[in-house]
PDB file of C-alpha atoms in Angstrom:
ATOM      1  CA  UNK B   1       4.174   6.334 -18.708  1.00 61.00           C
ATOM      2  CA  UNK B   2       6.031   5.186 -15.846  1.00 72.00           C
ATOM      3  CA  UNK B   3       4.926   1.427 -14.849  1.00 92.00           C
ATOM      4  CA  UNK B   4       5.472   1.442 -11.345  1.00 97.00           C
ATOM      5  CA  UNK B   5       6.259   3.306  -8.062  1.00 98.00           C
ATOM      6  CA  UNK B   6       7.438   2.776  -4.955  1.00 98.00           C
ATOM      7  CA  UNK B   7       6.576   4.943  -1.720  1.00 98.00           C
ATOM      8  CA  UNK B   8       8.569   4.936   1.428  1.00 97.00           C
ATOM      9  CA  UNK B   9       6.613   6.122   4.153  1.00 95.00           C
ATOM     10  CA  UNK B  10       8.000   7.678   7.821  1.00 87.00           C
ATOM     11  CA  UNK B  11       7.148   4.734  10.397  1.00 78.00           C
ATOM     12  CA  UNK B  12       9.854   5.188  13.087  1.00 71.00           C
ATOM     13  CA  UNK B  13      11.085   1.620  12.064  1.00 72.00           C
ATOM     14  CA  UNK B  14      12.081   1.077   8.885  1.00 73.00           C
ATOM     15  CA  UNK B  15      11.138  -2.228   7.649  1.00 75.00           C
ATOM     16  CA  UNK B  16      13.388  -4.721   6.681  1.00 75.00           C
ATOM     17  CA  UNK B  17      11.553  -5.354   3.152  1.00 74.00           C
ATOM     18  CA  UNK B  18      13.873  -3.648   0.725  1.00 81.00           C
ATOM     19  CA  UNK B  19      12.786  -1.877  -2.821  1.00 90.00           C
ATOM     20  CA  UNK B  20      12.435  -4.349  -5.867  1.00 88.00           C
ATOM     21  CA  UNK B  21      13.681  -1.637  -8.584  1.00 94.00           C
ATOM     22  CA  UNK B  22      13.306  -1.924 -11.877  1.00 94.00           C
ATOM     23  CA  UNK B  23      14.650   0.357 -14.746  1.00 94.00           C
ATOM     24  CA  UNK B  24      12.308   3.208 -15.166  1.00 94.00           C
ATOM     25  CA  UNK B  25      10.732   2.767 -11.726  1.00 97.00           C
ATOM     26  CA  UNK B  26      10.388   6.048  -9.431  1.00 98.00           C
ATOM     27  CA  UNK B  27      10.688   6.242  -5.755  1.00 98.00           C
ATOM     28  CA  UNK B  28       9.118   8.821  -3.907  1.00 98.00           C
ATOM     29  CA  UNK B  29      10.253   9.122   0.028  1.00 98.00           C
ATOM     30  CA  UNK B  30       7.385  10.346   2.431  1.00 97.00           C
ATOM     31  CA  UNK B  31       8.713  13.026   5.284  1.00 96.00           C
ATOM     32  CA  UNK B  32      11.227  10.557   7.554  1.00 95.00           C
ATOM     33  CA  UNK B  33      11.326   7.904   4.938  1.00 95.00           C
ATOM     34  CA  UNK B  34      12.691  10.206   2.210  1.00 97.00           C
ATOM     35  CA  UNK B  35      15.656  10.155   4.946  1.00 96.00           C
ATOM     36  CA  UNK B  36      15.767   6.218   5.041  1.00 94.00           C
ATOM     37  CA  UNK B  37      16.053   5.885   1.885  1.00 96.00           C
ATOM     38  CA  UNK B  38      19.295   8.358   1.275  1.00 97.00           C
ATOM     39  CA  UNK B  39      20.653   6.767   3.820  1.00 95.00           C
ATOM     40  CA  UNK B  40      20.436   3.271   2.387  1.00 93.00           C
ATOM     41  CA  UNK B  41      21.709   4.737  -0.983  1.00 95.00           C
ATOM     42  CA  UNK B  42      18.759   4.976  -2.950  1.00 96.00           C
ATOM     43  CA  UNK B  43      17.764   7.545  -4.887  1.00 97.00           C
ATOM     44  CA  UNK B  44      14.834   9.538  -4.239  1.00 98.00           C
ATOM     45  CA  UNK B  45      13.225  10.926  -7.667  1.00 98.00           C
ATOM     46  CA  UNK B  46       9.969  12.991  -5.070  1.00 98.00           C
ATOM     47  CA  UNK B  47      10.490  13.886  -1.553  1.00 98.00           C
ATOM     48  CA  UNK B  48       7.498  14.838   0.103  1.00 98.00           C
ATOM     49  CA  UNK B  49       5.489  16.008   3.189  1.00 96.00           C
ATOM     50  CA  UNK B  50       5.805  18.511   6.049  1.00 94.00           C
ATOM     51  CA  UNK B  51       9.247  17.033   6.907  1.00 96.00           C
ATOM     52  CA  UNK B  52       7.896  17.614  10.847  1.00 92.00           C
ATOM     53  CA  UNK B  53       9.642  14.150  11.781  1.00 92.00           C
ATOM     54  CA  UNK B  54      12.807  15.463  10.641  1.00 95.00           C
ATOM     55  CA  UNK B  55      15.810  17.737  11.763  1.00 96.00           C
ATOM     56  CA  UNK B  56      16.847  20.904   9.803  1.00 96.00           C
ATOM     57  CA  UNK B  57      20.096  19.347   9.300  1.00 97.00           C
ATOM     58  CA  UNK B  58      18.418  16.059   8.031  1.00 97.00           C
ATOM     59  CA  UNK B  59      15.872  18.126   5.519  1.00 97.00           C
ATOM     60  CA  UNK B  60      18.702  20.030   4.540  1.00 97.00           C
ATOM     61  CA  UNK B  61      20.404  16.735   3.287  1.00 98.00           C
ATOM     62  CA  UNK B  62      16.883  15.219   1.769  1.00 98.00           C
ATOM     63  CA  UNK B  63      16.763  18.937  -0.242  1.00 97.00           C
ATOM     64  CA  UNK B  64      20.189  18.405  -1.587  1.00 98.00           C
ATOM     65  CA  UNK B  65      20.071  14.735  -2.551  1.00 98.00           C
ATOM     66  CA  UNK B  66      16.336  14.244  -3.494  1.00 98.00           C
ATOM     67  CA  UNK B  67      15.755  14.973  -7.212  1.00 97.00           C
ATOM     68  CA  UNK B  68      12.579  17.100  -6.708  1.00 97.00           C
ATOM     69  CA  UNK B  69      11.115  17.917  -2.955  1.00 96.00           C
ATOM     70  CA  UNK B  70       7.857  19.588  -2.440  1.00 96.00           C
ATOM     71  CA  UNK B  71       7.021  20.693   1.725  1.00 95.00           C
ATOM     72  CA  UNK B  72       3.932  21.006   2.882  1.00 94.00           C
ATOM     73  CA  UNK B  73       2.681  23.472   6.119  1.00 89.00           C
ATOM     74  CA  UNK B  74       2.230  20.435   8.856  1.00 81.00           C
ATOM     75  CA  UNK B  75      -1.299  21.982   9.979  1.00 85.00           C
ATOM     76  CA  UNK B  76      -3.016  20.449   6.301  1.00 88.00           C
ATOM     77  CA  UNK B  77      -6.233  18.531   5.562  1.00 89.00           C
ATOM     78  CA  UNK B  78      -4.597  15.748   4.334  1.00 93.00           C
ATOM     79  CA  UNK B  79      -1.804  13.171   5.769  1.00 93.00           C
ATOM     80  CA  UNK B  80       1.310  12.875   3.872  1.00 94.00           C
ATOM     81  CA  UNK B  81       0.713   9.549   2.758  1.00 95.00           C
ATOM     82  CA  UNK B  82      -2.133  11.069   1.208  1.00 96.00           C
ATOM     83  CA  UNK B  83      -0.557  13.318  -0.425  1.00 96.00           C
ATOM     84  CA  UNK B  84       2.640  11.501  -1.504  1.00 97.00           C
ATOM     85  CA  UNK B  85      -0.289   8.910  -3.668  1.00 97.00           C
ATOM     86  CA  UNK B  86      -1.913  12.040  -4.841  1.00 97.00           C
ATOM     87  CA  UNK B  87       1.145  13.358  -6.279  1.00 96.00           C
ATOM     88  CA  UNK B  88       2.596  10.156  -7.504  1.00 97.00           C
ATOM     89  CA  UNK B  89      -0.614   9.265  -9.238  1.00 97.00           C
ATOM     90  CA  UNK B  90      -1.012  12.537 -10.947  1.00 96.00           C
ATOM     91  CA  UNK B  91       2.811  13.118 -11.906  1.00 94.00           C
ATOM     92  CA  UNK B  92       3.915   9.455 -12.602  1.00 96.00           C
ATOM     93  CA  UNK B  93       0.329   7.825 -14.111  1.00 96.00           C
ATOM     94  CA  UNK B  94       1.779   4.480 -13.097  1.00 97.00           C
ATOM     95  CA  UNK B  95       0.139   1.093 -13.303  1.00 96.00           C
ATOM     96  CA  UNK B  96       1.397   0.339  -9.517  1.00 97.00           C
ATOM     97  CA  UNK B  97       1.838   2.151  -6.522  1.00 98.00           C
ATOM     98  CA  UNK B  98       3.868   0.202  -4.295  1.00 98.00           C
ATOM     99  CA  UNK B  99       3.889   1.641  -0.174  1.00 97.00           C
ATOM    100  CA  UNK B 100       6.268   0.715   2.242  1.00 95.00           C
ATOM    101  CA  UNK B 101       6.912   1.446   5.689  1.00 93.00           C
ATOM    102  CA  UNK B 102       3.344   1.828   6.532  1.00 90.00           C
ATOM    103  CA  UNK B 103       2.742  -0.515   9.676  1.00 84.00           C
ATOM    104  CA  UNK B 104       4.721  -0.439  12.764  1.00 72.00           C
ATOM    105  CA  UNK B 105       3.590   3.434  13.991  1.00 72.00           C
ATOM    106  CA  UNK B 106       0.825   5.321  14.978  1.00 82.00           C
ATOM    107  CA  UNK B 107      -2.614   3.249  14.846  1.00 88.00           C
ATOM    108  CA  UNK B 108      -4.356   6.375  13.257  1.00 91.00           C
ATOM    109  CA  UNK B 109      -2.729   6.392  10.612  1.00 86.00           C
ATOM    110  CA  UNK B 110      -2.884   2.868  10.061  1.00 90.00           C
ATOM    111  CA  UNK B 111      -6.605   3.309   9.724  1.00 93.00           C
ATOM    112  CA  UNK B 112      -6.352   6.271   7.290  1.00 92.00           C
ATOM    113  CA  UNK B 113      -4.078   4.512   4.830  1.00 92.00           C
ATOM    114  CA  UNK B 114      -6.567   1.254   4.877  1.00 93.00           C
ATOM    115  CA  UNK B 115      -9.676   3.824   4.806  1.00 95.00           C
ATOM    116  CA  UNK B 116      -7.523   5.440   1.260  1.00 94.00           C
ATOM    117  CA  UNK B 117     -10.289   3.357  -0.879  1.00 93.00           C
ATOM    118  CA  UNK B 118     -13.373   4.664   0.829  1.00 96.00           C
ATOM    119  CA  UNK B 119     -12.246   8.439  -0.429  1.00 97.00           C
ATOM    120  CA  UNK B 120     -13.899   9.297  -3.887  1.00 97.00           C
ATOM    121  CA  UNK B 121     -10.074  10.727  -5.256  1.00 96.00           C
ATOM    122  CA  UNK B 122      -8.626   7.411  -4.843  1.00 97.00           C
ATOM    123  CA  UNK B 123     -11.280   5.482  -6.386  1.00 94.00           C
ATOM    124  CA  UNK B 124     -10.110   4.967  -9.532  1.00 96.00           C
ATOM    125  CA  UNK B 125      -6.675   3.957  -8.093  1.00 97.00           C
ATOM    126  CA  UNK B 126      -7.398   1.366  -5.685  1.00 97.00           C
ATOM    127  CA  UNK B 127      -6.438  -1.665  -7.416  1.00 97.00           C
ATOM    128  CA  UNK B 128      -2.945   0.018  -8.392  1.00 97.00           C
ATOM    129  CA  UNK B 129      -2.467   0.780  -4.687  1.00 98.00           C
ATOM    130  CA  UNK B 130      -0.251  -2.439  -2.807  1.00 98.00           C
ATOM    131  CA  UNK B 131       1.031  -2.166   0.541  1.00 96.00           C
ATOM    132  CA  UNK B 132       4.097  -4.228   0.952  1.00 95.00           C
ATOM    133  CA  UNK B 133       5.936  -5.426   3.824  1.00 92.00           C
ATOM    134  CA  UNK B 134       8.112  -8.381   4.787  1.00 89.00           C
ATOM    135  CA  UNK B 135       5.113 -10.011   7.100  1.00 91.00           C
ATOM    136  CA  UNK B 136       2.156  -8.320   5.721  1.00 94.00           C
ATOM    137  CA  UNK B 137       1.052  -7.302   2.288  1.00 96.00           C
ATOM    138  CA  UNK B 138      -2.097  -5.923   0.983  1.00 98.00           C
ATOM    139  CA  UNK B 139      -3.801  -5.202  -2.317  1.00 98.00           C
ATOM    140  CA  UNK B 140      -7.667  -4.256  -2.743  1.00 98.00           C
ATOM    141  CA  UNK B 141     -10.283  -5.086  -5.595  1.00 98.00           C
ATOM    142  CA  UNK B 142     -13.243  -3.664  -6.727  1.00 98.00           C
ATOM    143  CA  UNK B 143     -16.270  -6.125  -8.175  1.00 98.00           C
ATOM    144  CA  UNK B 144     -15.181  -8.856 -10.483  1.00 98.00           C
ATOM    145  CA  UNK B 145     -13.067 -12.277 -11.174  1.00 99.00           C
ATOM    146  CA  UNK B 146      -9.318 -12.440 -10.087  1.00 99.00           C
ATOM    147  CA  UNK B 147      -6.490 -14.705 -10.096  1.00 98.00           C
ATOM    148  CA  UNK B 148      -4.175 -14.338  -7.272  1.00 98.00           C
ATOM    149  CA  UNK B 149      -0.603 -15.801  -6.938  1.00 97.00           C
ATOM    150  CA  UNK B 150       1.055 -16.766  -3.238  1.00 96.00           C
ATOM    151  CA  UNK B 151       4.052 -14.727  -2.263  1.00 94.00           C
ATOM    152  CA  UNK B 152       6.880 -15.887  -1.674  1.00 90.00           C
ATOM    153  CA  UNK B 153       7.494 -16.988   2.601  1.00 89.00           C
ATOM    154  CA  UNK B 154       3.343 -15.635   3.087  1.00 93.00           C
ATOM    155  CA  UNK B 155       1.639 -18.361   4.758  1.00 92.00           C
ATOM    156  CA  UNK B 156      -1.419 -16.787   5.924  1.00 96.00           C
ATOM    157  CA  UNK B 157      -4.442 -15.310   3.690  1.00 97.00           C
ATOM    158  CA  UNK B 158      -7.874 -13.074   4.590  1.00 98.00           C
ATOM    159  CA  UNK B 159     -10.199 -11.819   2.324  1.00 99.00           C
ATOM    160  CA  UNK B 160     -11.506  -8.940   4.014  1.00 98.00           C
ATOM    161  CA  UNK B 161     -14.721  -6.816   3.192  1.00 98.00           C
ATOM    162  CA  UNK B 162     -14.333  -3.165   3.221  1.00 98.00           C
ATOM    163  CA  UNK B 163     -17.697  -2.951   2.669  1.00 98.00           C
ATOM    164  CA  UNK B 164     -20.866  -5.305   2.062  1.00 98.00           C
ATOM    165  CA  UNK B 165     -19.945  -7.816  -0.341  1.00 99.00           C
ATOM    166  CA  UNK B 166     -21.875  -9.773  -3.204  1.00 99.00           C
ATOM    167  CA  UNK B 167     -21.502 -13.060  -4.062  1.00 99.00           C
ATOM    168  CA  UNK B 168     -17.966 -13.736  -2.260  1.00 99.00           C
ATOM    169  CA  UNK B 169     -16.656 -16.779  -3.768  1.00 99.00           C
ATOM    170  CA  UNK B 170     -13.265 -18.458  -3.545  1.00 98.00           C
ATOM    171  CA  UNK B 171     -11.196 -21.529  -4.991  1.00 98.00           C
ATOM    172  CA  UNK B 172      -7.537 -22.889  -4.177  1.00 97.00           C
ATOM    173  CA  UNK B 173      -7.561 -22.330  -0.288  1.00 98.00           C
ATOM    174  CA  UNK B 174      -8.328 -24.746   2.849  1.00 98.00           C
ATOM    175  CA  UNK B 175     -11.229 -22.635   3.884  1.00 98.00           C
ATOM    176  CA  UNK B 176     -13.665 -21.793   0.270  1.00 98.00           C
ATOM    177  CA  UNK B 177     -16.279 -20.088  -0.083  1.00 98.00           C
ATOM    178  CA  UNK B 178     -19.174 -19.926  -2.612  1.00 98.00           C
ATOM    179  CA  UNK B 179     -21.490 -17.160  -3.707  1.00 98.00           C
ATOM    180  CA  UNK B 180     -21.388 -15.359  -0.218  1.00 98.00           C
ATOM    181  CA  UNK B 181     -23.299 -12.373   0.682  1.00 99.00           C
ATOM    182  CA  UNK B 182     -22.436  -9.885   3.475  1.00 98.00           C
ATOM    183  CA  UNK B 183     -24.592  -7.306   5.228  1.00 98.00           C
ATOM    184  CA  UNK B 184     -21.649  -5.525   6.528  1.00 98.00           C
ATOM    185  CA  UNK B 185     -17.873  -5.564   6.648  1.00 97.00           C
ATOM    186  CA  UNK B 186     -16.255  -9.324   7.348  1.00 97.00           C
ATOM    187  CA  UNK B 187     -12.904 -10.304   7.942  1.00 97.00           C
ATOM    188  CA  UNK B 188     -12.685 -13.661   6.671  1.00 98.00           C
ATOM    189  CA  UNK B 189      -8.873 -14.540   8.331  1.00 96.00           C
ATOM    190  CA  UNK B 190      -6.559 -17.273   8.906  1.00 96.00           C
ATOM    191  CA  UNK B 191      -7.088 -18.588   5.343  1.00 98.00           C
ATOM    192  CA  UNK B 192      -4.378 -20.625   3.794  1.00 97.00           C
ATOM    193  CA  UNK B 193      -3.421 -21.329   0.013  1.00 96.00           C
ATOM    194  CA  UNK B 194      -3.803 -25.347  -1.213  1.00 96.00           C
ATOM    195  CA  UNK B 195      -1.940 -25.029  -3.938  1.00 95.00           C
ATOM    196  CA  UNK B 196       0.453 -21.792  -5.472  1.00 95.00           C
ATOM    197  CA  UNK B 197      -2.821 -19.305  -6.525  1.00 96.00           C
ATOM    198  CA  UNK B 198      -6.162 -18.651  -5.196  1.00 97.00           C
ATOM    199  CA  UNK B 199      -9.552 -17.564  -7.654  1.00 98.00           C
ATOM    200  CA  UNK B 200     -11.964 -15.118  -6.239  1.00 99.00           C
ATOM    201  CA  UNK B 201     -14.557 -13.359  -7.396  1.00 99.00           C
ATOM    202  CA  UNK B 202     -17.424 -11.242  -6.120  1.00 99.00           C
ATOM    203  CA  UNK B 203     -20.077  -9.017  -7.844  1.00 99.00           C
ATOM    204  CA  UNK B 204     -20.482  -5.876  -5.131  1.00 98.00           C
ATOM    205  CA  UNK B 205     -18.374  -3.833  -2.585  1.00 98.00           C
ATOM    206  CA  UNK B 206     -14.298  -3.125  -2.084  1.00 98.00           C
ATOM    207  CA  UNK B 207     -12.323  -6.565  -0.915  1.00 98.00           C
ATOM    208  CA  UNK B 208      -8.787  -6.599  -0.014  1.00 98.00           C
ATOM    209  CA  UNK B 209      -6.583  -9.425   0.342  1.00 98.00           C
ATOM    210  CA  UNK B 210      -3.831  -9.843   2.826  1.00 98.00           C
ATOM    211  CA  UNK B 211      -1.049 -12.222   2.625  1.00 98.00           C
ATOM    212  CA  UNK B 212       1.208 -12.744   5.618  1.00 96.00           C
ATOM    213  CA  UNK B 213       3.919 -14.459   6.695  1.00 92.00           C
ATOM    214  CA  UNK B 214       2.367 -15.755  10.224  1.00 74.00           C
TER     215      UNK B 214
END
């Protein structure tokens, strides 16, 4: 089983994060960002999507350089972010799915990617799911008790309630909360760590945690 994987998505800017690999990680390079990543010199195990953000000269290249490549008609149900987690989950069984690349474009499908946990496929996956980025990063959490470590340069942190949450409670930050209950989605922001980890826990609904740099 492969431990971990990392997904480049297409946003028109590529990030300045780079890849933390590991030996016997996989990348897998969504549409465009299959691109960036050739051209940085790193080598794309899965290149996937319509390629519609791409020219025939530049798909030609991902084709010959990418390991495996799979193209998809660009009139489809799903996005290709969708689709490149779909894939990766089912071909790699990984314990994380890293995504990159995935702020900075269209607001649409900013929302989709952050909407991923309400989707009954992905259920089971949401907690492997991380997006990274060198201001921003953001994991999510189903019901239960968690210990979570501050990045490195992240300054900032929100618990935020993709749903109704149950007994909310938090340790290790300047603004705690205890045993708080939610009728509807919060966005608890402009947190900040007190010491080098945080402790939540919470007993219903989907939470996810963003660190950022400020």
């Amino acid at each position: 089983m492969i431990s971990r994987v990392h997904i480049m998505l297409g946003s028109p800017e590529m990030d300045k994060l780079r890849l933390d690999l590991r030996p016997g990680d996989k990348v897998v390079g969504v549409d465009k960002g299959a691109l960036m990543l050739l051209d940085e010199g790193v080598s794309v195990d899965l290149a996937i999507g319509d390629f519609d953000s791409v020219s025939e000269a530049e798909y030609e290249k991902i084709t010959r350089e990418a390991r495996e490549y799979r193209r998809f008609e660009a009139e489809k149900d799903d996005t290709d972010a969708e689709l490149a987690i779909e894939w990766a989950e089912k071909r790699y069984k990984p314990d994380k799915l890293f995504v990159y690349n995935w702020s900075g474009g269209r607001m649409d499908h900013l929302l989709n990617l952050l909407f991923l946990v309400h989707q009954p496929r992905f259920e089971d996956i949401i907690q492997k799911i991380e997006f990274k980025h060198s201001q921003n990063n953001v994991t999510f959490y189903k019901a239960g008790s968690y210990h979570l470590d501050r990045q490195k340069n992240m300054k900032y942190l929100a618990f935020v309630g993709m749903t109704a949450l149950k007994g909310l409670s938090t340790t290790g930050v300047k603004y705690p909360v205890d045993r708080l209950d939610t009728a509807y989605p919060v966005t608890l922001i402009s947190n900040e760590f007190t010491q080098e980890y945080s402790r939540f826990s919470f007993s219903e609904g989907v939470l996810a945690v963003i660190q950022s740099s400020g």
